[in-house]
Short mmCIF file of C-alpha atoms in Angstrom, two decimals:
data_model
loop_
_atom_site.label_atom_id
_atom_site.label_comp_id
_atom_site.label_asym_id
_atom_site.label_seq_id
_atom_site.Cartn_x
_atom_site.Cartn_y
_atom_site.Cartn_z
CA TRP A 1 -80.06 25.88 -11.37
CA LEU A 2 -78.69 28.32 -8.78
CA LYS A 3 -75.21 26.73 -9.07
CA LEU A 4 -75.19 27.54 -12.76
CA LEU A 5 -76.19 31.17 -12.21
CA PHE A 6 -74.10 31.92 -9.09
CA PRO A 7 -71.15 29.44 -8.96
CA ALA A 8 -68.85 31.59 -6.75
CA THR A 9 -71.62 32.42 -4.24
CA MET A 10 -72.70 28.82 -3.95
CA ALA A 11 -69.08 27.68 -3.49
CA ARG A 12 -68.62 30.06 -0.56
CA HIS A 13 -71.95 28.91 0.89
CA HIS A 14 -70.82 25.28 0.51
CA LEU A 15 -67.62 25.97 2.54
CA GLN A 16 -69.47 27.63 5.40
CA GLY A 17 -69.09 25.74 8.62
CA ARG A 18 -65.98 23.90 7.39
CA LYS A 19 -62.45 24.50 8.65
CA LYS A 20 -60.28 26.02 5.95
CA PRO A 21 -56.76 24.57 5.64
CA HIS A 22 -54.06 26.99 6.83
CA LEU A 23 -51.19 27.57 4.37
CA SER A 24 -48.65 27.29 7.20
CA ARG A 25 -49.89 23.78 8.02
CA VAL A 26 -49.54 22.70 4.42
CA ARG A 27 -46.01 24.07 4.26
CA SER A 28 -45.11 22.36 7.54
CA LYS A 29 -46.41 19.04 6.25
CA LEU A 30 -44.41 19.40 3.04
CA ARG A 31 -41.26 20.22 5.01
CA LYS A 32 -41.71 17.10 7.17
CA GLU A 33 -42.21 14.91 4.11
CA LYS A 34 -39.12 16.41 2.48
CA LEU A 35 -37.09 15.92 5.67
CA ASN A 36 -38.19 12.30 5.95
CA HIS A 37 -37.26 11.71 2.32
CA THR A 38 -33.84 13.32 2.88
CA LYS A 39 -33.24 11.15 5.96
CA LYS A 40 -34.16 7.99 4.06
CA THR A 41 -31.86 8.97 1.17
CA ARG A 42 -29.00 9.73 3.59
CA LYS A 43 -29.47 6.41 5.37
CA LYS A 44 -29.50 4.58 2.04
CA ARG A 45 -26.25 6.27 1.00
CA GLU A 46 -24.64 5.52 4.35
CA LEU A 47 -25.68 1.87 4.02
CA GLU A 48 -24.26 1.67 0.49
CA LYS A 49 -21.01 3.27 1.69
CA LEU A 50 -20.78 0.81 4.58
CA GLN A 51 -21.40 -2.13 2.25
CA ALA A 52 -18.66 -0.86 -0.09
CA GLU A 53 -16.22 -0.54 2.84
CA VAL A 54 -17.05 -4.07 4.02
CA LYS A 55 -16.51 -5.37 0.49
CA ARG A 56 -13.17 -3.56 0.20
CA ALA A 57 -12.08 -4.82 3.63
CA ALA A 58 -12.91 -8.37 2.54
CA LYS A 59 -10.75 -7.92 -0.56
CA LEU A 60 -7.87 -6.52 1.47
CA SER A 61 -8.18 -9.42 3.89
CA GLN A 62 -8.08 -11.79 0.94
CA ALA A 63 -4.93 -10.10 -0.34
CA GLN A 64 -3.26 -10.31 3.07
CA GLN A 65 -4.19 -13.99 3.46
CA TYR A 66 -2.95 -14.92 -0.02
CA THR A 67 0.47 -16.52 0.15
CA PHE A 68 2.28 -14.47 -2.44
CA PHE A 69 5.74 -15.89 -1.84
CA ARG A 70 7.29 -18.82 -0.01
CA ALA A 71 10.64 -18.70 1.77
CA THR A 72 12.50 -21.10 -0.51
CA GLU A 73 11.23 -19.74 -3.82
CA ALA A 74 13.42 -18.16 -6.48
CA ILE A 75 11.86 -14.81 -7.40
CA LEU A 76 12.75 -12.52 -10.28
CA CYS A 77 11.73 -8.85 -10.09
CA VAL A 78 11.86 -7.04 -13.44
CA GLY A 79 11.49 -3.41 -14.44
CA GLU A 80 12.45 -2.09 -11.01
CA GLY A 81 12.91 1.65 -10.56
CA ASN A 82 14.35 2.63 -7.21
CA PHE A 83 14.35 -1.05 -6.11
CA SER A 84 12.17 -0.26 -3.09
CA PHE A 85 9.67 -3.05 -3.80
CA ALA A 86 12.38 -5.61 -4.43
CA ALA A 87 14.12 -4.53 -1.21
CA ALA A 88 10.93 -4.97 0.84
CA LEU A 89 10.34 -8.36 -0.76
CA ALA A 90 13.91 -9.52 -0.22
CA GLU A 91 13.75 -8.56 3.47
CA LYS A 92 10.45 -10.41 3.91
CA MET A 93 11.83 -13.50 2.22
CA ASN A 94 15.01 -13.40 4.26
CA ALA A 95 12.99 -13.15 7.48
CA LEU A 96 10.96 -16.21 6.49
CA ARG A 97 14.02 -18.26 5.53
CA ARG A 98 14.99 -20.30 8.60
CA ASN A 99 17.83 -22.05 6.84
CA PRO A 100 20.18 -19.75 4.86
CA GLU A 101 21.27 -22.75 2.80
CA ALA A 102 17.69 -23.64 1.82
CA GLY A 103 17.93 -21.85 -1.52
CA GLY A 104 15.58 -19.36 -3.10
CA GLY A 105 15.88 -15.61 -2.82
CA VAL A 106 15.29 -12.49 -4.86
CA ILE A 107 17.02 -11.38 -8.04
CA ALA A 108 16.06 -7.76 -8.76
CA THR A 109 16.62 -6.30 -12.22
CA CYS A 110 16.15 -3.00 -14.00
CA LEU A 111 16.45 -1.81 -17.60
CA ASP A 112 18.78 1.09 -16.76
CA ASP A 113 22.52 0.73 -16.34
CA LYS A 114 23.99 1.41 -12.91
CA SER A 115 24.99 5.00 -13.61
CA THR A 116 21.65 5.96 -15.15
CA LEU A 117 19.73 4.41 -12.30
CA ARG A 118 21.64 6.42 -9.69
CA ASP A 119 20.96 9.63 -11.61
CA LYS A 120 17.22 8.90 -11.88
CA TYR A 121 16.61 7.57 -8.35
CA THR A 122 18.66 9.01 -5.50
CA ASP A 123 17.32 6.36 -3.12
CA GLY A 124 18.21 3.49 -5.43
CA LYS A 125 21.66 2.94 -3.91
CA VAL A 126 20.21 2.49 -0.41
CA ASN A 127 17.64 -0.03 -1.62
CA VAL A 128 20.25 -2.02 -3.52
CA LYS A 129 22.20 -2.37 -0.26
CA ARG A 130 18.99 -3.57 1.44
CA ILE A 131 18.56 -6.27 -1.20
CA GLU A 132 22.15 -7.47 -0.94
CA ALA A 133 21.98 -7.47 2.87
CA ALA A 134 18.91 -9.71 2.62
CA ALA A 135 20.81 -12.29 0.53
CA GLY A 136 19.38 -10.97 -2.75
CA ALA A 137 21.12 -9.93 -5.97
CA VAL A 138 20.82 -6.98 -8.34
CA LEU A 139 21.31 -6.99 -12.13
CA TYR A 140 21.36 -3.92 -14.37
CA GLY A 141 20.51 -3.56 -18.06
CA VAL A 142 17.96 -6.40 -18.12
CA ASP A 143 15.15 -6.03 -20.67
CA ALA A 144 11.89 -7.49 -19.32
CA THR A 145 10.86 -8.48 -22.86
CA CYS A 146 14.06 -10.48 -23.49
CA LEU A 147 14.44 -12.49 -20.28
CA HIS A 148 14.48 -15.82 -22.14
CA GLU A 149 17.65 -14.78 -23.97
CA ARG A 150 19.64 -15.25 -20.76
CA GLU A 151 20.47 -18.94 -20.48
CA GLU A 152 20.63 -18.87 -16.68
CA PHE A 153 16.98 -17.70 -16.58
CA ALA A 154 15.54 -20.69 -18.46
CA HIS A 155 12.82 -22.29 -16.26
CA ALA A 156 14.69 -20.92 -13.22
CA PHE A 157 12.05 -19.02 -11.24
CA ASP A 158 9.02 -19.78 -9.10
CA LYS A 159 7.71 -16.24 -9.38
CA ILE A 160 8.33 -13.35 -11.78
CA VAL A 161 7.14 -9.90 -10.66
CA PHE A 162 6.60 -6.78 -12.76
CA GLN A 163 5.45 -3.79 -10.67
CA PHE A 164 3.69 -1.00 -12.57
CA PRO A 165 5.12 -1.58 -16.06
CA HIS A 166 5.29 1.65 -18.02
CA LEU A 167 7.33 2.79 -21.02
CA GLY A 168 7.61 6.39 -19.86
CA SER A 169 7.84 7.47 -23.49
CA GLY A 170 5.67 10.56 -23.10
CA GLU A 171 3.50 9.54 -26.05
CA LYS A 172 0.70 12.11 -26.40
CA SER A 173 -1.66 9.95 -28.44
CA VAL A 174 -3.69 7.81 -26.04
CA GLU A 175 -4.44 5.26 -28.77
CA ARG A 176 -0.77 4.84 -29.73
CA SER A 177 0.24 4.67 -26.07
CA VAL A 178 -2.29 1.90 -25.42
CA HIS A 179 -0.97 -0.12 -28.38
CA GLN A 180 2.62 0.39 -27.26
CA HIS A 181 1.88 -0.85 -23.74
CA GLN A 182 -0.10 -3.80 -25.04
CA HIS A 183 2.95 -4.75 -27.09
CA LEU A 184 5.15 -4.35 -24.00
CA LEU A 185 2.92 -6.68 -21.98
CA ARG A 186 2.61 -9.28 -24.75
CA SER A 187 6.38 -9.38 -25.20
CA PHE A 188 6.94 -9.61 -21.45
CA PHE A 189 4.56 -12.55 -20.97
CA GLU A 190 5.97 -14.35 -23.99
CA SER A 191 9.45 -14.07 -22.52
CA ALA A 192 8.61 -14.53 -18.82
CA ARG A 193 6.68 -17.80 -19.24
CA ARG A 194 9.86 -19.39 -20.63
CA CYS A 195 11.68 -18.47 -17.42
CA LEU A 196 9.15 -20.01 -15.02
CA LYS A 197 9.58 -23.42 -13.48
CA ARG A 198 6.91 -25.69 -14.92
CA LEU A 199 5.01 -26.10 -11.66
CA LYS A 200 1.42 -25.46 -10.66
CA THR A 201 2.68 -23.04 -7.99
CA SER A 202 4.71 -20.94 -10.46
CA GLU A 203 3.28 -17.49 -11.10
CA ILE A 204 3.72 -14.19 -12.91
CA HIS A 205 2.60 -11.10 -10.99
CA VAL A 206 1.81 -7.82 -12.77
CA THR A 207 0.61 -4.79 -10.81
CA LEU A 208 -1.19 -1.92 -12.53
CA LYS A 209 -3.02 1.20 -11.43
CA GLU A 210 -6.80 1.05 -11.59
CA GLY A 211 -8.79 2.97 -14.19
CA GLU A 212 -7.75 4.31 -17.56
CA PRO A 213 -5.58 4.07 -19.57
CA TYR A 214 -4.43 0.93 -17.73
CA LYS A 215 -7.75 -0.84 -18.14
CA SER A 216 -7.43 -0.47 -21.93
CA TRP A 217 -4.10 -2.28 -21.86
CA GLN A 218 -6.11 -5.50 -21.34
CA VAL A 219 -3.41 -7.24 -19.35
CA VAL A 220 -5.36 -10.51 -19.03
CA SER A 221 -5.81 -10.78 -22.79
CA MET A 222 -2.18 -9.86 -23.43
CA ALA A 223 -1.02 -12.73 -21.20
CA SER A 224 -2.72 -15.38 -23.31
CA SER A 225 -2.10 -13.69 -26.65
CA GLY A 226 -0.17 -16.07 -28.91
CA ASN A 227 -0.04 -18.92 -26.37
CA ASN A 228 -2.38 -21.25 -24.54
CA GLU A 229 -0.07 -21.92 -21.60
CA ILE A 230 -0.92 -19.33 -18.95
CA GLN A 231 -4.12 -17.84 -17.57
CA CYS A 232 -5.16 -15.36 -14.90
CA ARG A 233 -5.50 -17.16 -11.57
CA THR A 234 -6.76 -14.25 -9.46
CA VAL A 235 -6.73 -10.46 -9.08
CA LEU A 236 -6.05 -8.84 -5.72
CA PRO A 237 -5.70 -5.26 -4.48
CA PHE A 238 -2.12 -4.04 -4.14
CA VAL A 239 -1.54 -2.75 -0.61
CA PRO A 240 1.63 -0.58 -0.41
CA SER A 241 1.68 -0.71 3.40
CA ASP A 242 2.29 -4.48 3.20
CA TRP A 243 5.76 -3.68 1.83
CA PRO A 244 7.73 -1.59 4.36
CA GLY A 245 9.89 1.03 2.68
CA TYR A 246 8.12 0.77 -0.67
CA GLU A 247 7.81 4.08 -2.53
CA HIS A 248 6.24 4.26 -5.96
CA ARG A 249 8.37 5.87 -8.67
CA ARG A 250 7.79 6.90 -12.26
CA THR A 251 9.74 5.40 -15.15
CA GLN A 252 11.37 8.74 -15.99
CA GLY A 253 12.84 8.97 -12.50
CA PHE A 254 12.17 11.08 -9.43
CA ASP A 255 11.55 14.79 -9.98
CA GLU A 256 10.19 16.93 -7.13
CA ARG A 257 8.27 19.05 -9.67
CA SER A 258 6.19 16.09 -10.94
CA SER A 259 6.81 13.24 -8.48
CA LYS A 260 5.81 12.60 -4.89
CA LYS A 261 7.90 10.87 -2.27
CA ASP A 262 5.07 8.83 -0.78
CA ASN A 263 2.61 6.49 -2.54
CA SER A 264 -0.09 9.08 -3.19
CA GLU A 265 0.22 8.50 -6.94
CA ILE A 266 -1.32 5.06 -6.48
CA ALA A 267 -3.74 6.10 -3.72
CA LYS A 268 -6.72 5.69 -6.06
CA GLY A 269 -6.03 1.99 -6.14
CA ALA A 270 -3.95 -0.65 -7.86
CA LYS A 271 -4.40 -4.34 -8.61
CA THR A 272 -2.02 -7.28 -8.80
CA TYR A 273 -2.90 -9.72 -11.57
CA ILE A 274 -1.62 -13.21 -10.86
CA PHE A 275 -1.04 -15.61 -13.74
CA ALA A 276 -0.21 -19.32 -13.66
CA PHE A 277 0.18 -22.24 -16.03
CA ARG A 278 -3.02 -23.89 -17.22
CA LYS A 279 -3.61 -27.32 -15.73
CA GLU A 280 -4.12 -28.77 -19.23
CA TYR A 281 -0.69 -27.50 -20.27
CA LEU A 282 1.08 -29.01 -17.25
CA ASP A 283 -0.81 -32.30 -17.69
CA ALA A 284 0.27 -32.46 -21.34
CA LEU A 285 3.91 -31.86 -20.34
CA GLU A 286 3.70 -34.63 -17.74
CA ALA A 287 2.15 -37.01 -20.26
CA HIS A 288 5.10 -36.41 -22.61
CA GLY A 289 7.60 -36.85 -19.78
CA GLU A 290 8.80 -33.22 -19.84
CA ASP A 291 9.87 -31.38 -16.66
#
């Protein structure tokens, strides 16, 4: 009954003889717990970062091990800008070719005429000379959506390469721009597949930047739109350093106010989508005796 009458007095009496907790000790304990939690969180983040780096390194290794091109293959590059990629490819191919008479080689094309190209890309002339010195050829005024209209292109190539397709129209509406680029890709695939040799090793390579709006272009879907002949075989990271002398350029041309001389514009990442004929399609052709 004393507890009910004198609660505070009894509480103090109850604590007599016991060691009261010091506030500084409590704060110290809390700091230690917080520090331990921070260390665990930091270690977890470091582990996740390391795992991501290992994963990326594995992908890069996969890209480097993938045999993109063989020495005797006939390769068509479309939509070139300053021809730096085609030049690097032609030099690689030429270095691999032990016998100059073995055939194959690079044909590099662009949509612009010769005069326009030189105005847009001051380094274009140098890269054209690199291609020709490496036993390649250059064609101007070639529309990547109308390749099949050239008789000499019919089922002529082992590989067809389109690096960073872009209309460069300056369309402000994201939705309209996405539709326009989807149409570009559909038309390109529809034309390009008619220019590939009908072999299981024949491929179409399309390289795009990662992220939006490029993801919305749905390049894999555009490839099979309207046909059941080709499918995506694999997707690999594009590594600019694998192509000596390559410098990314915009469709509008090089302008020091909006362009950069190095490859920093694709530093956030890019992917090469590799397409090939479906096995069922090639088997059906063979069954009907078609080459």
